[in-house]
GROMACS .gro file of C-alpha atoms in nm:
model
  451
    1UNK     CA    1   7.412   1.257   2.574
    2UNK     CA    2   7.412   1.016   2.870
    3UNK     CA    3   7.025   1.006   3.037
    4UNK     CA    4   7.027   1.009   3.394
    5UNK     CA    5   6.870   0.679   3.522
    6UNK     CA    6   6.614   0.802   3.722
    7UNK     CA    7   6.492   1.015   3.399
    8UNK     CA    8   6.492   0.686   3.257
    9UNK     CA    9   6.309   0.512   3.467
   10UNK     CA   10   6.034   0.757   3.513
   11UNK     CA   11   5.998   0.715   3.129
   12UNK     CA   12   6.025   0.315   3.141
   13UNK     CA   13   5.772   0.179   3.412
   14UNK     CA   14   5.463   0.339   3.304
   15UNK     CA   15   5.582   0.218   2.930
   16UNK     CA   16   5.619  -0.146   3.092
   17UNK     CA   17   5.315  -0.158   3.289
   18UNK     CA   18   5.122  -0.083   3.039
   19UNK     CA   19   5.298  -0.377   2.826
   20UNK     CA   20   5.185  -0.602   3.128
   21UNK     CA   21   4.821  -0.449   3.155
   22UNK     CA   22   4.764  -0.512   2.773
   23UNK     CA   23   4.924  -0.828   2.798
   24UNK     CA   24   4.732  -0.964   3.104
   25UNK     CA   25   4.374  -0.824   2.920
   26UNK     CA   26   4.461  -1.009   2.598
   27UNK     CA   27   4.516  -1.332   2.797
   28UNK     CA   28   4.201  -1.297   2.929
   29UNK     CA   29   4.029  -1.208   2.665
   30UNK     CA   30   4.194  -1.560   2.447
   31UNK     CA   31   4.061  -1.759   2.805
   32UNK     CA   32   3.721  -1.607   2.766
   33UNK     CA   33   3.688  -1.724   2.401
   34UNK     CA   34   3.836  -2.026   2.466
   35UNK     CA   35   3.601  -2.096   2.729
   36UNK     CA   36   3.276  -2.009   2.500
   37UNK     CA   37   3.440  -2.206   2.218
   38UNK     CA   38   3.468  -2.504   2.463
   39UNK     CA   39   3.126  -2.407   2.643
   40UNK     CA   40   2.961  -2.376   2.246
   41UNK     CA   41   3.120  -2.766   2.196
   42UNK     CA   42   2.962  -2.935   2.495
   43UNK     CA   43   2.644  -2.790   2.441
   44UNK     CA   44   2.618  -2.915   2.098
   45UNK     CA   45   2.740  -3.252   2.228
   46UNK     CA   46   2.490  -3.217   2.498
   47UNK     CA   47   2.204  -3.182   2.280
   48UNK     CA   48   2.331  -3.429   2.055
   49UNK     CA   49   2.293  -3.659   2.350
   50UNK     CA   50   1.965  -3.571   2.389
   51UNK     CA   51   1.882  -3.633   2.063
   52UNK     CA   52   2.033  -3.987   2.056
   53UNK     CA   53   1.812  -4.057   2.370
   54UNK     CA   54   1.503  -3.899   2.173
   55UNK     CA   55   1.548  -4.156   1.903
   56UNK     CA   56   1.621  -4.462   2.086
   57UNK     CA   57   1.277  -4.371   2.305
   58UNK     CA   58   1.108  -4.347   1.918
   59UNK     CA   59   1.214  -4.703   1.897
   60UNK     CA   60   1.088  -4.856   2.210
   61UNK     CA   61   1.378  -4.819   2.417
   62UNK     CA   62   1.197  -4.767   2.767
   63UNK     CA   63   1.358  -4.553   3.044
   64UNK     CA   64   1.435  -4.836   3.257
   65UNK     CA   65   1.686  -4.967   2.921
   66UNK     CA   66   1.816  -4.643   2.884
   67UNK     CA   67   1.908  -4.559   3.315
   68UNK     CA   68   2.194  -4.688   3.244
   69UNK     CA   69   2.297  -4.348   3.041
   70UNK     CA   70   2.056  -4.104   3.148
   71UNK     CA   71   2.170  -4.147   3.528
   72UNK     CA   72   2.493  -4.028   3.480
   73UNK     CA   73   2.403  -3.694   3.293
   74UNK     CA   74   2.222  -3.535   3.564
   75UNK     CA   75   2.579  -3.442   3.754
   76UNK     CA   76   2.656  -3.331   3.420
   77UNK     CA   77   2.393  -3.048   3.412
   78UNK     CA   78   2.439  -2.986   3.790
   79UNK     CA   79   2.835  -2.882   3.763
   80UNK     CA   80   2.918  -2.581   3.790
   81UNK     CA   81   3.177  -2.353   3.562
   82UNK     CA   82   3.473  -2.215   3.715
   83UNK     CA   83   3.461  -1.842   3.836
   84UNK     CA   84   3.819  -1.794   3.716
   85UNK     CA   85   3.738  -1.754   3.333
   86UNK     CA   86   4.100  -1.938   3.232
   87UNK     CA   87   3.998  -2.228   3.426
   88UNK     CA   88   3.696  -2.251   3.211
   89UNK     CA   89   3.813  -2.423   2.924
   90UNK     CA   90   3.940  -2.716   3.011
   91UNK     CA   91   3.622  -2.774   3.238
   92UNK     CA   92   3.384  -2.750   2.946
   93UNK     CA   93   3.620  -3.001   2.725
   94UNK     CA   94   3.607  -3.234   3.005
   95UNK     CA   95   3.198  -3.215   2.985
   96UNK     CA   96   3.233  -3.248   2.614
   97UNK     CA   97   3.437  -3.543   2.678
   98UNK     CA   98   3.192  -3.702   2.913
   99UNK     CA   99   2.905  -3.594   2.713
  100UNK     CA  100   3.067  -3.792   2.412
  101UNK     CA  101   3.155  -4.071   2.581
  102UNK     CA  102   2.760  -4.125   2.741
  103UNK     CA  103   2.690  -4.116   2.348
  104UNK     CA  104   2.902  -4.408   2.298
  105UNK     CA  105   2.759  -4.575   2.576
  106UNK     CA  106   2.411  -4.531   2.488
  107UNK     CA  107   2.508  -4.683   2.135
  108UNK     CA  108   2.653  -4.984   2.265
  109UNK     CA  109   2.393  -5.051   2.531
  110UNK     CA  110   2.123  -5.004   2.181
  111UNK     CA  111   2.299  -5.254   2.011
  112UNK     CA  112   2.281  -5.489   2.342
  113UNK     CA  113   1.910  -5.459   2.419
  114UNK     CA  114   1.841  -5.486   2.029
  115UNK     CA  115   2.050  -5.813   2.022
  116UNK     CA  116   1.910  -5.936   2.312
  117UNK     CA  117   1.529  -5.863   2.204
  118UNK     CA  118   1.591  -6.037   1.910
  119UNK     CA  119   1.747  -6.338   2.032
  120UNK     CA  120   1.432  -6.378   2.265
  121UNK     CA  121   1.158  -6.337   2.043
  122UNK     CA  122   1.326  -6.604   1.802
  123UNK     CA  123   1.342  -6.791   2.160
  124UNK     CA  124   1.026  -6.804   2.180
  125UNK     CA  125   0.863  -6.807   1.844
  126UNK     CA  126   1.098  -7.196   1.877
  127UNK     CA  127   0.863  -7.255   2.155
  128UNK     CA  128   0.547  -7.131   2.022
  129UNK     CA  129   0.622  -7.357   1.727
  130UNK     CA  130   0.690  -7.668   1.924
  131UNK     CA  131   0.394  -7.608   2.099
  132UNK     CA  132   0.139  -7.604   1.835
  133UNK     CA  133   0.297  -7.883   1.690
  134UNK     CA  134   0.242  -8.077   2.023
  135UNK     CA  135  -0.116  -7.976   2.022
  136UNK     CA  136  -0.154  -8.143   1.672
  137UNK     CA  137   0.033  -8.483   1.770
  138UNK     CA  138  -0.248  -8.447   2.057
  139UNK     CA  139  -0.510  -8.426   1.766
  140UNK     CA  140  -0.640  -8.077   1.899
  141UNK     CA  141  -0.978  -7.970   1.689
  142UNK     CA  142  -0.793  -7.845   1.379
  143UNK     CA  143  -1.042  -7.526   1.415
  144UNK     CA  144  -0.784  -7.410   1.732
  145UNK     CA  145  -0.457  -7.544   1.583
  146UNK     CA  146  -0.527  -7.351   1.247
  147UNK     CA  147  -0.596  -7.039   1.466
  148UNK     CA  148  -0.268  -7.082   1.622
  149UNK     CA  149  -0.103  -7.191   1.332
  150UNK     CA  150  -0.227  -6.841   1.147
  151UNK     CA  151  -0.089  -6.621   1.425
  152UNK     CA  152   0.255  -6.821   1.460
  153UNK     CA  153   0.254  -6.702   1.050
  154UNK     CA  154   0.148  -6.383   1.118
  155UNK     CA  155   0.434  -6.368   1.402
  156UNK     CA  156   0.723  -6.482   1.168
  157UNK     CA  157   0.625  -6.262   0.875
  158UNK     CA  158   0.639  -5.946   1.174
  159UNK     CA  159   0.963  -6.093   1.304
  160UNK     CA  160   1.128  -6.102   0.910
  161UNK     CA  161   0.985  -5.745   0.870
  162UNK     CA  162   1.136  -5.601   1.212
  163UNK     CA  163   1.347  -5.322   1.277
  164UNK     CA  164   1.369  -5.186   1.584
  165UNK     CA  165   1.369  -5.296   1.980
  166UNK     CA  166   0.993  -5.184   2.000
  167UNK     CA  167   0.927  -5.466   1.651
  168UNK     CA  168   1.086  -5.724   1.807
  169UNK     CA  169   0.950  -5.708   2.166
  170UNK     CA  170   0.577  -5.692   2.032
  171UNK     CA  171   0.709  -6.008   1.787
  172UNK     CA  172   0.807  -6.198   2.137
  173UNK     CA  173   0.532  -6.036   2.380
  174UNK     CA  174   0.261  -6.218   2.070
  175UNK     CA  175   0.497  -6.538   2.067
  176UNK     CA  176   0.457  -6.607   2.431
  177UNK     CA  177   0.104  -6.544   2.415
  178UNK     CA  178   0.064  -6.801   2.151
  179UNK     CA  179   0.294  -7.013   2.405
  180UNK     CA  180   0.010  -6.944   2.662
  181UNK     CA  181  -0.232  -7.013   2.444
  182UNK     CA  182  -0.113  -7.306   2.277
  183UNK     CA  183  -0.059  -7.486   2.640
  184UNK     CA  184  -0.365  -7.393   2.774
  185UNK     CA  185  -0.515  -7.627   2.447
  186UNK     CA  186  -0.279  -7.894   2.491
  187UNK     CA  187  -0.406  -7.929   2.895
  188UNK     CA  188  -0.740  -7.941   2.756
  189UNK     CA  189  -0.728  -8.164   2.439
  190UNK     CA  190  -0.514  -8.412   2.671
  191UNK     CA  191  -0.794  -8.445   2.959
  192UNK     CA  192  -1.036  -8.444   2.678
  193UNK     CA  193  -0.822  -8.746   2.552
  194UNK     CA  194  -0.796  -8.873   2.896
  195UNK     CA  195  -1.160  -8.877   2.962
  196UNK     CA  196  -1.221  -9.064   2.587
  197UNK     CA  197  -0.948  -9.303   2.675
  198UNK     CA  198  -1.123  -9.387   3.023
  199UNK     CA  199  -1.470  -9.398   2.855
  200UNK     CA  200  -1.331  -9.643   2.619
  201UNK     CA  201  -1.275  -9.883   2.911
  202UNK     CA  202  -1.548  -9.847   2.972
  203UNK     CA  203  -1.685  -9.953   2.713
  204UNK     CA  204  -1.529 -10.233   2.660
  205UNK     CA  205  -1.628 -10.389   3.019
  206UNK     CA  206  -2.045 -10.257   2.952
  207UNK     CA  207  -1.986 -10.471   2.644
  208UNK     CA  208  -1.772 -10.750   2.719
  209UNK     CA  209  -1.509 -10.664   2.422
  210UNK     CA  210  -1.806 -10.713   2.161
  211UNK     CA  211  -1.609 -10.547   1.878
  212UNK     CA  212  -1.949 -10.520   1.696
  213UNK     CA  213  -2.130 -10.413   1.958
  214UNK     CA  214  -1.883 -10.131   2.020
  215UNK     CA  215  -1.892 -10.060   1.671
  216UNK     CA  216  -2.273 -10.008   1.630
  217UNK     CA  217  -2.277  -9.805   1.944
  218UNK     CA  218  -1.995  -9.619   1.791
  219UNK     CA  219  -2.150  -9.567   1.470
  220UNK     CA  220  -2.470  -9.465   1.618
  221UNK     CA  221  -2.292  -9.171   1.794
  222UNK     CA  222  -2.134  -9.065   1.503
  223UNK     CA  223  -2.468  -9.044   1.306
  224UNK     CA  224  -2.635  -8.824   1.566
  225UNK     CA  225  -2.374  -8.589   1.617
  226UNK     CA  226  -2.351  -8.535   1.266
  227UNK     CA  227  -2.676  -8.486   1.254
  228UNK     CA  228  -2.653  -8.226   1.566
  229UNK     CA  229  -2.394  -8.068   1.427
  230UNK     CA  230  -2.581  -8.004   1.043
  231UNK     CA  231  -2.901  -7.853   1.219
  232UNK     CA  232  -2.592  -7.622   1.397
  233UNK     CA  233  -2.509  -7.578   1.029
  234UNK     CA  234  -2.788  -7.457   0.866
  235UNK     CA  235  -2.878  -7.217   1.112
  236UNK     CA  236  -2.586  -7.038   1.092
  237UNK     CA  237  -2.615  -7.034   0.722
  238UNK     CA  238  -2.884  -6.776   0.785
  239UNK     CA  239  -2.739  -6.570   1.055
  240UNK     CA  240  -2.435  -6.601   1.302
  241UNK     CA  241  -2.469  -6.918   1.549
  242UNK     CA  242  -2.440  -6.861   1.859
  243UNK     CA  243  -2.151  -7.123   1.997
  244UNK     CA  244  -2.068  -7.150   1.624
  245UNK     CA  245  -1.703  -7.200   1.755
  246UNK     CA  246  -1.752  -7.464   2.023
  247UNK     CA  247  -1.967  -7.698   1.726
  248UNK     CA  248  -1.713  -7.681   1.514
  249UNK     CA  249  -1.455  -7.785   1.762
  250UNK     CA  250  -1.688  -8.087   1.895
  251UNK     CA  251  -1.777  -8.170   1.532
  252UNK     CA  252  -1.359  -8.189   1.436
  253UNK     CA  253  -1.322  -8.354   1.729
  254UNK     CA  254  -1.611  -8.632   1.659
  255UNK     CA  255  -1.478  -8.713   1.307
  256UNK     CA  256  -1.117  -8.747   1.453
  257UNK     CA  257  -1.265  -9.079   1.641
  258UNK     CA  258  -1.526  -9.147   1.409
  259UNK     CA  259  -1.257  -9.279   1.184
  260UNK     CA  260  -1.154  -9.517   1.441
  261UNK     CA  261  -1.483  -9.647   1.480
  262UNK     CA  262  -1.470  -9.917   1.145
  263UNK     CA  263  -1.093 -10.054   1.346
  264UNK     CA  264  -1.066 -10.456   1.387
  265UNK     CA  265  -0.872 -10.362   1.720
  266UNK     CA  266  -1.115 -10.376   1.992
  267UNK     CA  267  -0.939 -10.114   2.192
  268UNK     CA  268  -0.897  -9.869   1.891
  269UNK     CA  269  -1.276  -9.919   1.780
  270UNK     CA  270  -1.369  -9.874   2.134
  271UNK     CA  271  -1.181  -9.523   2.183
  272UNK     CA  272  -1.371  -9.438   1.835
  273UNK     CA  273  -1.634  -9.501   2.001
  274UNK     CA  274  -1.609  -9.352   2.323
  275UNK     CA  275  -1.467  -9.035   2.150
  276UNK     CA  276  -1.829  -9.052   1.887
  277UNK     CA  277  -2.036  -9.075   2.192
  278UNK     CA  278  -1.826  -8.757   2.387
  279UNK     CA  279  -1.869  -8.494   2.088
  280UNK     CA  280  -2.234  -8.654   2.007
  281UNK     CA  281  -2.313  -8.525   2.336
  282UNK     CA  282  -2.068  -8.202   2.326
  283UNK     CA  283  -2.275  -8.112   2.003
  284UNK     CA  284  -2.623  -8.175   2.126
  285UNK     CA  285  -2.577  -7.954   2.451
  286UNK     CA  286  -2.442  -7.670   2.169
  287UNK     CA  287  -2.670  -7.670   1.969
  288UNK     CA  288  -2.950  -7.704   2.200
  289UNK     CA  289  -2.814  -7.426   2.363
  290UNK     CA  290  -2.767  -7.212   2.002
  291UNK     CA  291  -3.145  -7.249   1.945
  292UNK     CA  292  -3.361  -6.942   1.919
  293UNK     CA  293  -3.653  -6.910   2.168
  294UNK     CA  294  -3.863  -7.114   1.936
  295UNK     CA  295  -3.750  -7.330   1.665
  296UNK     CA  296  -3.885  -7.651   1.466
  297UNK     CA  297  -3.708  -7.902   1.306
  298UNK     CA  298  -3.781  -8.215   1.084
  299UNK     CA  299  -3.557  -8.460   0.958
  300UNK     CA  300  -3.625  -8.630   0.691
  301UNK     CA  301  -3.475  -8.965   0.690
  302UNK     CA  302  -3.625  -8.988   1.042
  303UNK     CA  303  -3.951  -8.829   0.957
  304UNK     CA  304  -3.985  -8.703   1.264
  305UNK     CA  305  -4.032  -8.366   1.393
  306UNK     CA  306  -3.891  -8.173   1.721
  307UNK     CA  307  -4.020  -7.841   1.828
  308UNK     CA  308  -3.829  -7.662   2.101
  309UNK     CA  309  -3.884  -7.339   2.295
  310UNK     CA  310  -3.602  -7.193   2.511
  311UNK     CA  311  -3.380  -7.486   2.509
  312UNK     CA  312  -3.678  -7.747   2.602
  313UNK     CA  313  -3.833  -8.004   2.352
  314UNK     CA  314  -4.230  -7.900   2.353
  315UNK     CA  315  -4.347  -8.131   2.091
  316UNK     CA  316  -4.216  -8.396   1.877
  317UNK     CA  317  -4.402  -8.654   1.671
  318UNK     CA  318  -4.384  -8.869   1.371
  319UNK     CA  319  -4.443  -8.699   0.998
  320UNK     CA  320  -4.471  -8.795   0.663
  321UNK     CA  321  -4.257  -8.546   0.405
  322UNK     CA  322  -4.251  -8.567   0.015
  323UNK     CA  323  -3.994  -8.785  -0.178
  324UNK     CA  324  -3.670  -8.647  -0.269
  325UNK     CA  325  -3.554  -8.649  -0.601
  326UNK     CA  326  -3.873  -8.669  -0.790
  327UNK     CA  327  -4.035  -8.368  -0.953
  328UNK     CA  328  -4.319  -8.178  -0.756
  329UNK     CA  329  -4.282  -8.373  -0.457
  330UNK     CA  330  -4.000  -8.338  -0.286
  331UNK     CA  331  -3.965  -8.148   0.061
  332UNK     CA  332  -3.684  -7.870   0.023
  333UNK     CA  333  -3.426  -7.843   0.253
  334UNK     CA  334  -3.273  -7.570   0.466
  335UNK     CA  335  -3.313  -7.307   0.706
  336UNK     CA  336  -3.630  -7.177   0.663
  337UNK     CA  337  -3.910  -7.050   0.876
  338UNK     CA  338  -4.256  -7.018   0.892
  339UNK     CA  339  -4.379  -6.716   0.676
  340UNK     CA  340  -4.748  -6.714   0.709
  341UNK     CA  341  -5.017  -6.915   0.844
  342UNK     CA  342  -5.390  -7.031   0.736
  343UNK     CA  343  -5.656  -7.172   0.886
  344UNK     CA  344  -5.818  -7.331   0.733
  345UNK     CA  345  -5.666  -7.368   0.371
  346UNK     CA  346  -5.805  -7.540   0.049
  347UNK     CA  347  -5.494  -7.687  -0.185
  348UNK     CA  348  -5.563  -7.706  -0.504
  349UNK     CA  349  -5.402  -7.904  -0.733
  350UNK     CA  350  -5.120  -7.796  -0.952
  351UNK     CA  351  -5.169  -8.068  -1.232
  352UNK     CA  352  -5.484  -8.078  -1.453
  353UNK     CA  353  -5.688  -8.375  -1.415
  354UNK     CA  354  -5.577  -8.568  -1.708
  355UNK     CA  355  -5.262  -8.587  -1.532
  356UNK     CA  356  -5.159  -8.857  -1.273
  357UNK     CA  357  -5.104  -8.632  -1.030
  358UNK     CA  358  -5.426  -8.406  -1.027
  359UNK     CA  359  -5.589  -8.413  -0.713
  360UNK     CA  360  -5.927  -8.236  -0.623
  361UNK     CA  361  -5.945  -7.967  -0.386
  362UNK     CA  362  -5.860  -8.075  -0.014
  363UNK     CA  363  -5.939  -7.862   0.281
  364UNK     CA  364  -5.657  -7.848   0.586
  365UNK     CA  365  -5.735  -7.731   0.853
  366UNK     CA  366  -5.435  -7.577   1.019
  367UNK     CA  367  -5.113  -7.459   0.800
  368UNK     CA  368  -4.805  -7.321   0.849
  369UNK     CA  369  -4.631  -7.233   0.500
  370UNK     CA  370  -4.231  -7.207   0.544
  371UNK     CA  371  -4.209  -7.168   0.171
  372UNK     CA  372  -4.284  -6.940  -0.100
  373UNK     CA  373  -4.371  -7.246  -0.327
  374UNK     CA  374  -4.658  -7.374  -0.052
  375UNK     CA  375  -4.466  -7.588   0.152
  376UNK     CA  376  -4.670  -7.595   0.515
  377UNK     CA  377  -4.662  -7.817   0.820
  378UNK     CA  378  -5.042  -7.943   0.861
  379UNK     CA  379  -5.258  -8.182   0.914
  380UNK     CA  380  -5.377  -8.451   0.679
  381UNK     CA  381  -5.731  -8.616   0.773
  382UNK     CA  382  -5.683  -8.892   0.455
  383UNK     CA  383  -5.352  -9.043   0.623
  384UNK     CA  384  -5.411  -9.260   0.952
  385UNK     CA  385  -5.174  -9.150   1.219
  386UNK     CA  386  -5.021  -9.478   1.232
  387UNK     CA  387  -4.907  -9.446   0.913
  388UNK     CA  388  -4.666  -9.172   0.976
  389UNK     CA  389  -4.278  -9.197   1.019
  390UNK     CA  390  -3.992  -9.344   0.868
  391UNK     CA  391  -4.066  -9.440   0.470
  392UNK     CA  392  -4.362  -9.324   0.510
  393UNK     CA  393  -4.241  -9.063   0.231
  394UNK     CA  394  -4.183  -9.367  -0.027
  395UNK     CA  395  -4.511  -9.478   0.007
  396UNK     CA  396  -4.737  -9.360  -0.327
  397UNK     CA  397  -5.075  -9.325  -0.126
  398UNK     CA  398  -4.942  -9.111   0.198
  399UNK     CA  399  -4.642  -8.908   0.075
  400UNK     CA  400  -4.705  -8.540   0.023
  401UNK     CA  401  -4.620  -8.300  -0.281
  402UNK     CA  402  -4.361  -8.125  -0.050
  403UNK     CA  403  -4.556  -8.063   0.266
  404UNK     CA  404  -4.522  -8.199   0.645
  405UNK     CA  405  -4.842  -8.401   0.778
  406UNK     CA  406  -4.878  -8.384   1.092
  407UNK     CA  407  -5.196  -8.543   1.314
  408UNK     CA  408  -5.449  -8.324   1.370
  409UNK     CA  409  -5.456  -8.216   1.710
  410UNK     CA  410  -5.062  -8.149   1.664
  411UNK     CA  411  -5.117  -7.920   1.386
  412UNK     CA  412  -5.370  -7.711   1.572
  413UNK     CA  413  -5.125  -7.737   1.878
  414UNK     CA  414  -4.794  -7.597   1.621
  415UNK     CA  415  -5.053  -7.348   1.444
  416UNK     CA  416  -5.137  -7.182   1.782
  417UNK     CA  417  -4.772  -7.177   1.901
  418UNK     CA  418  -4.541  -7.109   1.632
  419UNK     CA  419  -4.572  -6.738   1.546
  420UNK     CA  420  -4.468  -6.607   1.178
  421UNK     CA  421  -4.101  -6.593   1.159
  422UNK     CA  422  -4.029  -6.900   1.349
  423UNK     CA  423  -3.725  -7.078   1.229
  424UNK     CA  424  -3.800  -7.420   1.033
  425UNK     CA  425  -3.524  -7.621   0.978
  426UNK     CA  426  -3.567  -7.927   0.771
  427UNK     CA  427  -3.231  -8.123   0.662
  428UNK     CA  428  -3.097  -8.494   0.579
  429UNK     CA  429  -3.090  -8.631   0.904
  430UNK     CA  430  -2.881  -8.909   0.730
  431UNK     CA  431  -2.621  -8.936   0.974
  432UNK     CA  432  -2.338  -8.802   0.679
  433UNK     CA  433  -2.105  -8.529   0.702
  434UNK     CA  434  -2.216  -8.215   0.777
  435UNK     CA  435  -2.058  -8.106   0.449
  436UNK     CA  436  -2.250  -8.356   0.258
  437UNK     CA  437  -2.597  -8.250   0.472
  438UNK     CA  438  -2.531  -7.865   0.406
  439UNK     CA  439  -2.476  -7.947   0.012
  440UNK     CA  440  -2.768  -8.069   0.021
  441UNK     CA  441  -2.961  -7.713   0.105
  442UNK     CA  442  -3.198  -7.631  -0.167
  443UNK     CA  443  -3.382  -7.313  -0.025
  444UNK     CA  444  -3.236  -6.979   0.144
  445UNK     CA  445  -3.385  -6.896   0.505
  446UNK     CA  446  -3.658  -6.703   0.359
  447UNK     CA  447  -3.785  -7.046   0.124
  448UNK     CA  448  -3.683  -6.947  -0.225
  449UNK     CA  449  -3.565  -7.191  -0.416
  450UNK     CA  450  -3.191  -7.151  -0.484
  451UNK     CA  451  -3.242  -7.305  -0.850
   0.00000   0.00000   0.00000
């Protein structure tokens, strides 16, 4: 049976349309998952970007490293999908592909930075280095050059240990300060040298070339400030001295040309000299300065006592000490300080008087004890005036059992002005090194015997 056509194509078309309808849905419906498939990819590249950036931030990367990348991903977020769903697809890969490649970017420009941070605090650790060693060959107090030296150590051990860009910039941002640093005490030791060096000429015209003259001036410079710098010494064995720092850089600096002092070369025994006489008066002015508001202090090879209040000498005079070295009479050393006060005061003696030492009862009349043994600062009526000073401690019939005689109207003047507490500083005064002077301390700062 033959159909007629126009029965068939009543039947057809709404079969084919249908066909086309279906069709045309299930390519949209594939463009639609394409495009969240595509859309679902870029995002996770996008926050894997994000990520990356998070990280190198963690490190030290700063924002002005990282413009580079994060510059270009603001048109990113700004675009715009397609309305037409099909075209969708490919405009998501195309982020993706962007996204991906800002990744890569951001790696590479890491690795750059972290290269180049590395490279500059090795730079400059190299000039930190040289540096130092400059201020050495300058003959810098080796207090400042140690204190350098320690935190161009510290430095490398930081720069071995580091990881990441933030490690190595804080390991170049300390080398350059040690560069600062380190030139800022080069200019200084070399004007310091400069001004020696010009003394030294000085010197050498005031004394016509006299190598011995030069010498004994020297010598005598060296001998004071060593003596400046113990008193310095003992005081801050007690407590904390203040300008502890600068007298140990004028004492360094005083032995460095004290050693040049004993040269047969006029010129090099001269800038010993000049360089003894600098610190000498470098350590004076510190310590003078480092003083409490009252102190006293005796020296005995000098015999001689100094009592200052707030920076100005108010008394000094000539005294007579006990003998080192001997049993019973020696004068203890260190930083002590008056710790009560009698007036008057009967001593008794110690020894009974089958012994050689006995003595019968003796009335003082103004004492200052700055030990717990009975070691006092007073007067003594039985030895002349005259006969006070240098080896005036050697001598049998004036030397005390410890004490410090002082004339009479001196003792009344130190019992009436030195209130309980005030430091008492007796030392060597022997013009040695201040680590010969100190090991020679035999009391703590409250007068007990340390053995």
């Amino acid at each position: 049976m033959t159909i007629p056509e126009a029965t068939l194509v009543k039947v057809v078309a709404p079969i084919v349309g249908a066909i086309v309808v279906i069709g045309a849905f299930g390519a949209f419906a594939y463009a639609s998952s394409s495009a969240t498939q595509a859309a679902t990819a870029y995002h996770q590249q996008r926050q894997a970007l994000d990520a990356s950036l998070r990280t190198a931030t963690q490190q030290g990367y700063t924002s002005q490293d990282l413009a580079p990348v994060t510059s270009q991903i603001g048109p990113l977020d700004r675009g715009q999908a397609p309305w037409w769903v099909p075209g969708r697809p490919s405009y998501y890969q195309d982020l993706t592909a962007r996204a991906s490649d800002l990744r890569g970017q951001l790696a590479a420009l890491e690795r750059r930075l972290l290269q180049q941070a590395q490279a500059a605090a090795g730079r400059d650790i190299t000039r930190a280095r040289t540096t130092v060693d400059q201020d050495k060959q300058a003959n810098a107090a080796d207090s400042d050059v140690q204190a350098l030296q320690q935190r161009l150590d510290a430095v490398a051990r930081s720069q071995g240990a580091a990881q990441t860009i933030k490690d190595y910039r804080v390991v170049d941002q300390q080398a350059m300060a040690i560069v600062t640093d380190a030139k800022t005490l080069l200019d200084q030791t070399q004007l310091e040298n400069g001004a020696v060096q010009h003394a030294a000429q000085q010197l050498i015209a005031q004394t016509g070339g006299n190598l011995g003259a030069i010498q004994q001036a020297g010598n005598q410079a060296l001998a004071d400030g060593r003596n400046n710098a113990s008193v310095a010494a003992y005081l801050n064995k007690s407590g904390p001295f203040k300008g502890w720092a600068l007298v140990q850089r004028a004492y360094n600096r005083l032995e460095k040309y004290g050693a040049q002092i004993g040269a047969g070369d006029v010129a090099t025994a001269a800038l010993g000299a000049a360089g003894a006489q600098r610190y000498d008066g470098q350590l004076h002015d510190a310590l003078i300065n480092g003083l409490p508001p009252q102190a006293i202090m005796v020296s005995f090879t000098a015999q001689h006592l100094w009592a200052f209040q707030n920076g100005q000498m108010v008394l000094e005079n000539a005294v007579t000490t006990g003998i080192r070295g001997v049993t019973d009479f020696g004068t203890d050393f260190g930083p002590m300080k008056v710790l009560r006060k009698s007036h008057p005061w009967t001593m008794h003696s110690p020894w009974p008087k089958d012994s050689p030492y006995y003595y019968p009862d003796t009335v003082v009349q103004w004492t200052l004890f700055f030990t717990g043994t009975g070691e006092a600062i007073h007067d003594a009526y039985w030895e002349p005036d005259s006969e006070l000073g240098p080896g005036s401690q050697y001598n049998a019939s004036t030397r005390s059992h410890g004490c410090i005689h002082l004339p009479l109207a001196k003792s009344e003047w130190m019992y009436n002005w030195a209130p309980v507490g005030t430091p008492v500083i007796v030392y060597p005064g022997d013009g040695s090194p201040v680590a010969n002077q100190l090991a020679q301390i035999t009391t703590d700062d409250q007068g007990r015997p340390l053995a």
